[in-house]
PDB file of C-alpha atoms in Angstrom:
ATOM      1  CA  UNK A 139      36.362  96.775 144.254  1.00 73.00           C
ATOM      2  CA  UNK A 140      34.058  93.211 143.405  1.00 82.00           C
ATOM      3  CA  UNK A 141      35.137  90.525 143.114  1.00 90.00           C
ATOM      4  CA  UNK A 142      33.771  86.535 142.810  1.00 94.00           C
ATOM      5  CA  UNK A 143      36.373  84.214 145.030  1.00 96.00           C
ATOM      6  CA  UNK A 144      35.947  79.711 144.088  1.00 97.00           C
ATOM      7  CA  UNK A 145      37.944  78.008 147.157  1.00 96.00           C
ATOM      8  CA  UNK A 146      38.199  75.036 144.419  1.00 95.00           C
ATOM      9  CA  UNK A 147      40.589  74.856 142.380  1.00 94.00           C
ATOM     10  CA  UNK A 148      39.606  71.344 141.276  1.00 95.00           C
ATOM     11  CA  UNK A 149      36.808  68.045 142.250  1.00 97.00           C
ATOM     12  CA  UNK A 150      36.810  64.845 142.135  1.00 97.00           C
ATOM     13  CA  UNK A 151      33.246  63.433 141.607  1.00 97.00           C
ATOM     14  CA  UNK A 152      32.100  59.761 141.440  1.00 97.00           C
ATOM     15  CA  UNK A 153      29.531  59.171 139.265  1.00 97.00           C
ATOM     16  CA  UNK A 154      26.086  59.006 139.752  1.00 97.00           C
ATOM     17  CA  UNK A 155      26.769  61.014 143.045  1.00 97.00           C
ATOM     18  CA  UNK A 156      26.128  64.868 144.161  1.00 97.00           C
ATOM     19  CA  UNK A 157      27.875  67.272 143.251  1.00 97.00           C
ATOM     20  CA  UNK A 158      28.456  71.037 144.930  1.00 97.00           C
ATOM     21  CA  UNK A 159      30.949  73.731 143.863  1.00 98.00           C
ATOM     22  CA  UNK A 160      31.381  76.748 145.292  1.00 98.00           C
ATOM     23  CA  UNK A 161      31.369  79.878 145.023  1.00 97.00           C
ATOM     24  CA  UNK A 162      31.458  83.771 147.520  1.00 97.00           C
ATOM     25  CA  UNK A 163      30.873  86.911 145.798  1.00 94.00           C
ATOM     26  CA  UNK A 164      31.835  91.049 147.042  1.00 90.00           C
ATOM     27  CA  UNK A 165      29.630  92.966 145.469  1.00 85.00           C
ATOM     28  CA  UNK A 166      28.187  96.036 147.211  1.00 76.00           C
ATOM     29  CA  UNK A 167      23.957  95.530 146.307  1.00 77.00           C
ATOM     30  CA  UNK A 168      21.935  93.184 144.820  1.00 78.00           C
ATOM     31  CA  UNK A 169      24.129  91.587 142.355  1.00 86.00           C
ATOM     32  CA  UNK A 170      24.152  89.723 139.259  1.00 90.00           C
ATOM     33  CA  UNK A 171      25.328  86.625 139.649  1.00 93.00           C
ATOM     34  CA  UNK A 172      26.214  84.040 136.775  1.00 95.00           C
ATOM     35  CA  UNK A 173      27.554  79.815 136.780  1.00 97.00           C
ATOM     36  CA  UNK A 174      28.822  78.865 133.164  1.00 97.00           C
ATOM     37  CA  UNK A 175      30.521  75.753 132.220  1.00 97.00           C
ATOM     38  CA  UNK A 176      33.816  75.534 130.058  1.00 95.00           C
ATOM     39  CA  UNK A 177      34.064  72.170 128.003  1.00 92.00           C
ATOM     40  CA  UNK A 178      37.506  71.658 127.015  1.00 86.00           C
ATOM     41  CA  UNK A 179      38.600  73.146 124.263  1.00 82.00           C
ATOM     42  CA  UNK A 180      34.407  75.065 124.282  1.00 86.00           C
ATOM     43  CA  UNK A 181      33.536  78.519 124.357  1.00 89.00           C
ATOM     44  CA  UNK A 182      31.423  79.088 127.988  1.00 93.00           C
ATOM     45  CA  UNK A 183      28.352  78.638 127.984  1.00 94.00           C
ATOM     46  CA  UNK A 184      25.744  80.217 130.944  1.00 95.00           C
ATOM     47  CA  UNK A 185      24.221  77.667 132.960  1.00 97.00           C
ATOM     48  CA  UNK A 186      21.698  79.481 135.249  1.00 96.00           C
ATOM     49  CA  UNK A 187      21.551  83.320 136.252  1.00 93.00           C
ATOM     50  CA  UNK A 188      20.305  85.287 139.026  1.00 93.00           C
ATOM     51  CA  UNK A 189      18.930  88.144 138.947  1.00 86.00           C
ATOM     52  CA  UNK A 190      16.073  88.711 141.642  1.00 85.00           C
ATOM     53  CA  UNK A 191      13.367  86.131 143.046  1.00 87.00           C
ATOM     54  CA  UNK A 192      13.255  82.966 143.551  1.00 90.00           C
ATOM     55  CA  UNK A 193      17.370  82.518 145.486  1.00 92.00           C
ATOM     56  CA  UNK A 194      16.703  79.221 143.941  1.00 96.00           C
ATOM     57  CA  UNK A 195      17.988  79.263 140.807  1.00 96.00           C
ATOM     58  CA  UNK A 196      16.783  76.360 138.189  1.00 97.00           C
ATOM     59  CA  UNK A 197      20.070  76.382 135.074  1.00 96.00           C
ATOM     60  CA  UNK A 198      20.249  73.690 132.106  1.00 95.00           C
ATOM     61  CA  UNK A 199      21.465  70.002 132.575  1.00 94.00           C
ATOM     62  CA  UNK A 200      19.822  69.858 135.127  1.00 96.00           C
ATOM     63  CA  UNK A 201      22.179  71.782 137.662  1.00 97.00           C
ATOM     64  CA  UNK A 202      20.438  74.788 139.945  1.00 98.00           C
ATOM     65  CA  UNK A 203      22.252  76.986 142.759  1.00 98.00           C
ATOM     66  CA  UNK A 204      20.825  79.413 145.339  1.00 97.00           C
ATOM     67  CA  UNK A 205      22.222  82.580 146.524  1.00 95.00           C
ATOM     68  CA  UNK A 206      22.057  83.549 149.707  1.00 94.00           C
ATOM     69  CA  UNK A 207      22.712  87.086 151.201  1.00 92.00           C
ATOM     70  CA  UNK A 208      23.874  86.806 153.935  1.00 92.00           C
ATOM     71  CA  UNK A 209      26.445  83.946 153.457  1.00 94.00           C
ATOM     72  CA  UNK A 210      27.755  86.012 149.934  1.00 94.00           C
ATOM     73  CA  UNK A 211      27.030  82.489 148.677  1.00 96.00           C
ATOM     74  CA  UNK A 212      25.393  80.919 145.073  1.00 97.00           C
ATOM     75  CA  UNK A 213      26.691  78.250 145.330  1.00 98.00           C
ATOM     76  CA  UNK A 214      25.945  75.174 141.635  1.00 98.00           C
ATOM     77  CA  UNK A 215      25.023  71.942 142.968  1.00 98.00           C
ATOM     78  CA  UNK A 216      22.872  68.876 140.847  1.00 98.00           C
ATOM     79  CA  UNK A 217      22.198  65.785 142.237  1.00 97.00           C
ATOM     80  CA  UNK A 218      24.018  63.251 140.804  1.00 97.00           C
ATOM     81  CA  UNK A 219      26.418  63.668 138.264  1.00 97.00           C
ATOM     82  CA  UNK A 220      27.187  62.142 134.566  1.00 96.00           C
ATOM     83  CA  UNK A 221      31.248  61.527 133.177  1.00 95.00           C
ATOM     84  CA  UNK A 222      30.659  65.001 130.972  1.00 95.00           C
ATOM     85  CA  UNK A 223      29.579  67.286 132.956  1.00 96.00           C
ATOM     86  CA  UNK A 224      33.242  66.801 133.432  1.00 96.00           C
ATOM     87  CA  UNK A 225      34.445  70.796 133.211  1.00 96.00           C
ATOM     88  CA  UNK A 226      35.696  73.730 134.619  1.00 96.00           C
ATOM     89  CA  UNK A 227      32.810  76.209 136.289  1.00 97.00           C
ATOM     90  CA  UNK A 228      33.057  79.874 136.078  1.00 97.00           C
ATOM     91  CA  UNK A 229      30.689  81.156 139.088  1.00 97.00           C
ATOM     92  CA  UNK A 230      30.291  85.966 137.536  1.00 94.00           C
ATOM     93  CA  UNK A 231      28.872  88.919 139.630  1.00 91.00           C
ATOM     94  CA  UNK A 232      27.620  91.202 137.416  1.00 84.00           C
ATOM     95  CA  UNK A 233      25.671  95.008 137.801  1.00 75.00           C
ATOM     96  CA  UNK A 234      25.613  98.345 138.222  1.00 69.00           C
ATOM     97  CA  UNK A 235      28.894  98.107 140.465  1.00 61.00           C
ATOM     98  CA  UNK A 236      30.612  96.885 138.275  1.00 59.00           C
ATOM     99  CA  UNK A 237      30.147  99.287 135.565  1.00 58.00           C
ATOM    100  CA  UNK A 238      28.592  99.078 132.148  1.00 53.00           C
ATOM    101  CA  UNK A 239      28.164  95.449 131.618  1.00 72.00           C
ATOM    102  CA  UNK A 240      31.054  94.314 132.861  1.00 81.00           C
ATOM    103  CA  UNK A 241      30.898  90.645 134.388  1.00 87.00           C
ATOM    104  CA  UNK A 242      33.700  89.954 137.195  1.00 89.00           C
ATOM    105  CA  UNK A 243      34.803  86.062 136.664  1.00 93.00           C
ATOM    106  CA  UNK A 244      35.982  84.393 139.274  1.00 95.00           C
ATOM    107  CA  UNK A 245      38.473  81.252 139.187  1.00 94.00           C
ATOM    108  CA  UNK A 246      37.019  78.608 138.071  1.00 95.00           C
ATOM    109  CA  UNK A 247      36.559  74.870 139.309  1.00 97.00           C
ATOM    110  CA  UNK A 248      37.574  72.394 137.684  1.00 96.00           C
ATOM    111  CA  UNK A 249      35.354  69.408 137.978  1.00 97.00           C
ATOM    112  CA  UNK A 250      36.973  65.998 137.220  1.00 97.00           C
ATOM    113  CA  UNK A 251      34.013  62.975 137.413  1.00 96.00           C
ATOM    114  CA  UNK A 252      35.364  59.504 138.010  1.00 95.00           C
ATOM    115  CA  UNK A 253      34.158  55.983 137.282  1.00 91.00           C
TER     116      UNK A 253
ATOM    117  CA  UNK B  58      23.565  78.915 113.740  1.00 61.00           C
ATOM    118  CA  UNK B  59      26.209  79.275 115.939  1.00 70.00           C
ATOM    119  CA  UNK B  60      25.500  82.483 117.820  1.00 91.00           C
ATOM    120  CA  UNK B  61      28.834  83.822 118.601  1.00 95.00           C
ATOM    121  CA  UNK B  62      31.591  82.414 116.233  1.00 95.00           C
ATOM    122  CA  UNK B  63      35.568  83.776 116.068  1.00 96.00           C
ATOM    123  CA  UNK B  64      38.693  83.117 113.395  1.00 96.00           C
ATOM    124  CA  UNK B  65      39.920  82.227 113.610  1.00 96.00           C
ATOM    125  CA  UNK B  66      40.297  78.947 116.354  1.00 95.00           C
ATOM    126  CA  UNK B  67      43.743  78.676 116.314  1.00 96.00           C
ATOM    127  CA  UNK B  68      46.090  80.885 115.313  1.00 97.00           C
ATOM    128  CA  UNK B  69      50.193  80.206 115.820  1.00 97.00           C
ATOM    129  CA  UNK B  70      52.774  83.881 114.807  1.00 97.00           C
ATOM    130  CA  UNK B  71      55.953  84.609 115.866  1.00 97.00           C
ATOM    131  CA  UNK B  72      56.758  87.441 117.999  1.00 97.00           C
ATOM    132  CA  UNK B  73      57.341  91.073 117.033  1.00 97.00           C
ATOM    133  CA  UNK B  74      54.453  90.493 114.510  1.00 97.00           C
ATOM    134  CA  UNK B  75      50.299  91.602 113.939  1.00 97.00           C
ATOM    135  CA  UNK B  76      47.499  90.016 113.924  1.00 97.00           C
ATOM    136  CA  UNK B  77      43.864  89.327 113.873  1.00 97.00           C
ATOM    137  CA  UNK B  78      40.896  88.300 115.392  1.00 98.00           C
ATOM    138  CA  UNK B  79      37.491  88.639 113.945  1.00 97.00           C
ATOM    139  CA  UNK B  80      34.316  87.649 116.720  1.00 97.00           C
ATOM    140  CA  UNK B  81      31.153  88.775 114.305  1.00 96.00           C
ATOM    141  CA  UNK B  82      27.015  87.406 115.989  1.00 96.00           C
ATOM    142  CA  UNK B  83      23.802  86.766 115.144  1.00 95.00           C
ATOM    143  CA  UNK B  84      21.777  87.866 118.057  1.00 92.00           C
ATOM    144  CA  UNK B  85      21.018  91.075 117.146  1.00 90.00           C
ATOM    145  CA  UNK B  86      22.752  92.193 120.580  1.00 89.00           C
ATOM    146  CA  UNK B  87      23.939  96.159 121.019  1.00 88.00           C
ATOM    147  CA  UNK B  88      26.749  95.065 123.104  1.00 90.00           C
ATOM    148  CA  UNK B  89      29.917  92.579 122.773  1.00 93.00           C
ATOM    149  CA  UNK B  90      33.418  91.819 124.170  1.00 93.00           C
ATOM    150  CA  UNK B  91      36.635  90.779 124.929  1.00 95.00           C
ATOM    151  CA  UNK B  92      38.230  87.847 126.521  1.00 95.00           C
ATOM    152  CA  UNK B  93      41.611  87.468 127.922  1.00 95.00           C
ATOM    153  CA  UNK B  94      41.816  83.441 129.007  1.00 94.00           C
ATOM    154  CA  UNK B  95      45.411  83.131 130.560  1.00 92.00           C
ATOM    155  CA  UNK B  96      46.607  79.745 131.115  1.00 90.00           C
ATOM    156  CA  UNK B  97      45.192  79.318 134.806  1.00 88.00           C
ATOM    157  CA  UNK B  98      42.383  79.856 132.737  1.00 88.00           C
ATOM    158  CA  UNK B  99      41.849  83.361 134.886  1.00 90.00           C
ATOM    159  CA  UNK B 100      39.079  85.518 132.507  1.00 92.00           C
ATOM    160  CA  UNK B 101      40.049  88.851 132.754  1.00 91.00           C
ATOM    161  CA  UNK B 102      37.697  91.166 130.020  1.00 91.00           C
ATOM    162  CA  UNK B 103      39.868  93.949 128.508  1.00 93.00           C
ATOM    163  CA  UNK B 104      37.171  95.291 126.089  1.00 90.00           C
ATOM    164  CA  UNK B 105      33.197  96.073 125.584  1.00 90.00           C
ATOM    165  CA  UNK B 106      31.198  98.103 122.729  1.00 88.00           C
ATOM    166  CA  UNK B 107      27.802  98.997 122.009  1.00 85.00           C
ATOM    167  CA  UNK B 108      26.466 100.151 119.112  1.00 81.00           C
ATOM    168  CA  UNK B 109      29.886 100.550 118.028  1.00 81.00           C
ATOM    169  CA  UNK B 110      30.461 102.497 120.649  1.00 83.00           C
ATOM    170  CA  UNK B 111      34.073 101.331 123.385  1.00 85.00           C
ATOM    171  CA  UNK B 112      32.445 101.668 126.836  1.00 82.00           C
ATOM    172  CA  UNK B 113      34.671  99.492 128.553  1.00 79.00           C
ATOM    173  CA  UNK B 114      38.821  99.572 128.081  1.00 80.00           C
ATOM    174  CA  UNK B 115      39.747  97.790 130.915  1.00 82.00           C
ATOM    175  CA  UNK B 116      44.089  98.248 131.167  1.00 79.00           C
ATOM    176  CA  UNK B 117      45.407  96.607 128.320  1.00 88.00           C
ATOM    177  CA  UNK B 118      48.510  97.824 126.065  1.00 91.00           C
ATOM    178  CA  UNK B 119      47.704 100.077 123.559  1.00 92.00           C
ATOM    179  CA  UNK B 120      49.486  97.217 121.209  1.00 95.00           C
ATOM    180  CA  UNK B 121      45.671  95.604 120.634  1.00 95.00           C
ATOM    181  CA  UNK B 122      43.122  97.802 119.523  1.00 93.00           C
ATOM    182  CA  UNK B 123      39.017  96.385 118.993  1.00 93.00           C
ATOM    183  CA  UNK B 124      37.374  97.980 116.080  1.00 92.00           C
ATOM    184  CA  UNK B 125      33.986  97.720 116.066  1.00 92.00           C
ATOM    185  CA  UNK B 126      32.660  98.327 111.752  1.00 90.00           C
ATOM    186  CA  UNK B 127      28.752  97.106 113.112  1.00 90.00           C
ATOM    187  CA  UNK B 128      27.176  95.638 116.218  1.00 89.00           C
ATOM    188  CA  UNK B 129      27.273  92.376 114.518  1.00 94.00           C
ATOM    189  CA  UNK B 130      31.201  92.503 114.419  1.00 95.00           C
ATOM    190  CA  UNK B 131      34.010  93.555 116.815  1.00 95.00           C
ATOM    191  CA  UNK B 132      37.010  92.510 115.956  1.00 95.00           C
ATOM    192  CA  UNK B 133      40.684  92.689 117.508  1.00 96.00           C
ATOM    193  CA  UNK B 134      44.256  93.242 116.335  1.00 97.00           C
ATOM    194  CA  UNK B 135      47.034  92.847 118.570  1.00 96.00           C
ATOM    195  CA  UNK B 136      49.801  94.407 117.442  1.00 96.00           C
ATOM    196  CA  UNK B 137      53.785  93.691 117.866  1.00 97.00           C
ATOM    197  CA  UNK B 138      53.011  90.722 120.143  1.00 97.00           C
ATOM    198  CA  UNK B 139      54.744  89.832 122.751  1.00 96.00           C
ATOM    199  CA  UNK B 140      54.924  86.103 123.888  1.00 96.00           C
ATOM    200  CA  UNK B 141      52.814  86.768 127.525  1.00 94.00           C
ATOM    201  CA  UNK B 142      50.336  87.179 124.551  1.00 96.00           C
ATOM    202  CA  UNK B 143      49.918  84.395 124.260  1.00 97.00           C
ATOM    203  CA  UNK B 144      46.467  82.696 125.512  1.00 96.00           C
ATOM    204  CA  UNK B 145      42.629  81.944 125.113  1.00 96.00           C
ATOM    205  CA  UNK B 146      40.811  85.033 123.351  1.00 97.00           C
ATOM    206  CA  UNK B 147      36.999  85.439 123.265  1.00 96.00           C
ATOM    207  CA  UNK B 148      34.539  87.329 122.217  1.00 96.00           C
ATOM    208  CA  UNK B 149      31.157  87.418 123.589  1.00 95.00           C
ATOM    209  CA  UNK B 150      27.964  89.131 123.306  1.00 93.00           C
ATOM    210  CA  UNK B 151      25.121  90.537 125.314  1.00 90.00           C
ATOM    211  CA  UNK B 152      22.308  92.365 125.000  1.00 85.00           C
ATOM    212  CA  UNK B 153      21.678  95.687 127.282  1.00 77.00           C
ATOM    213  CA  UNK B 154      18.155  95.609 126.860  1.00 73.00           C
ATOM    214  CA  UNK B 155      16.494  92.843 128.245  1.00 69.00           C
ATOM    215  CA  UNK B 156      19.130  94.367 131.232  1.00 69.00           C
ATOM    216  CA  UNK B 157      19.698  90.609 131.945  1.00 68.00           C
ATOM    217  CA  UNK B 158      23.257  91.428 131.565  1.00 74.00           C
ATOM    218  CA  UNK B 159      23.528  87.171 130.459  1.00 85.00           C
ATOM    219  CA  UNK B 160      26.688  87.393 127.873  1.00 91.00           C
ATOM    220  CA  UNK B 161      26.398  84.961 125.285  1.00 93.00           C
ATOM    221  CA  UNK B 162      30.348  83.333 124.173  1.00 94.00           C
ATOM    222  CA  UNK B 163      32.801  82.706 121.079  1.00 95.00           C
ATOM    223  CA  UNK B 164      34.176  79.291 120.760  1.00 93.00           C
ATOM    224  CA  UNK B 165      37.415  80.954 121.470  1.00 95.00           C
ATOM    225  CA  UNK B 166      40.767  81.671 119.636  1.00 96.00           C
ATOM    226  CA  UNK B 167      43.802  80.063 120.849  1.00 96.00           C
ATOM    227  CA  UNK B 168      47.375  82.477 120.704  1.00 97.00           C
ATOM    228  CA  UNK B 169      50.343  81.163 120.463  1.00 97.00           C
ATOM    229  CA  UNK B 170      53.580  83.633 120.125  1.00 97.00           C
ATOM    230  CA  UNK B 171      56.972  81.960 119.418  1.00 96.00           C
TER     231      UNK B 171
END
């Protein structure tokens, strides 16, 4: 069955420091991978996505993610975190194997940004 | 203009009541979804409609009934509300012909059952 694991429930990063959020997936074919961000009391906003091609994808707000098939990972990175990045981050996998347009989400990682 | 909107944003009601949540998208997308986010932030799909046709129906109690009057709207009706229905419900939309599978989410409806 398809699944997504985000091993870190929460992470604290100092403002200006670099960030990496981990995501591992289980999927029977080439996955479609997504990172979403949810600010408190808000809906989910798409940060970036990977379908094929270049394994390093750029997203909004200065985020990037790298698809590593050998490690079944799609980690999210940002070189310098801003206080406004504090939010919940969700990794998701989709594609033909999950049925018609179905996304399977990880449990999320809460990012805290310290001054 | 908000791409995917939901009403109401907050809904507080008592056990046993029936309530509805409305969702509208102005993206022109052909597929709409309902997700439930529990208190631990876990997101799980409930239903998916493509061009008003039910496509995905996960293991959801029969008390939950989605209705899609047209491609731009997907409403969720819940009968006989239970304490365990308390959650945030998100509507989402996607364009299947794009082949991209990305979904655009609404702001959510926080349902509290007392």
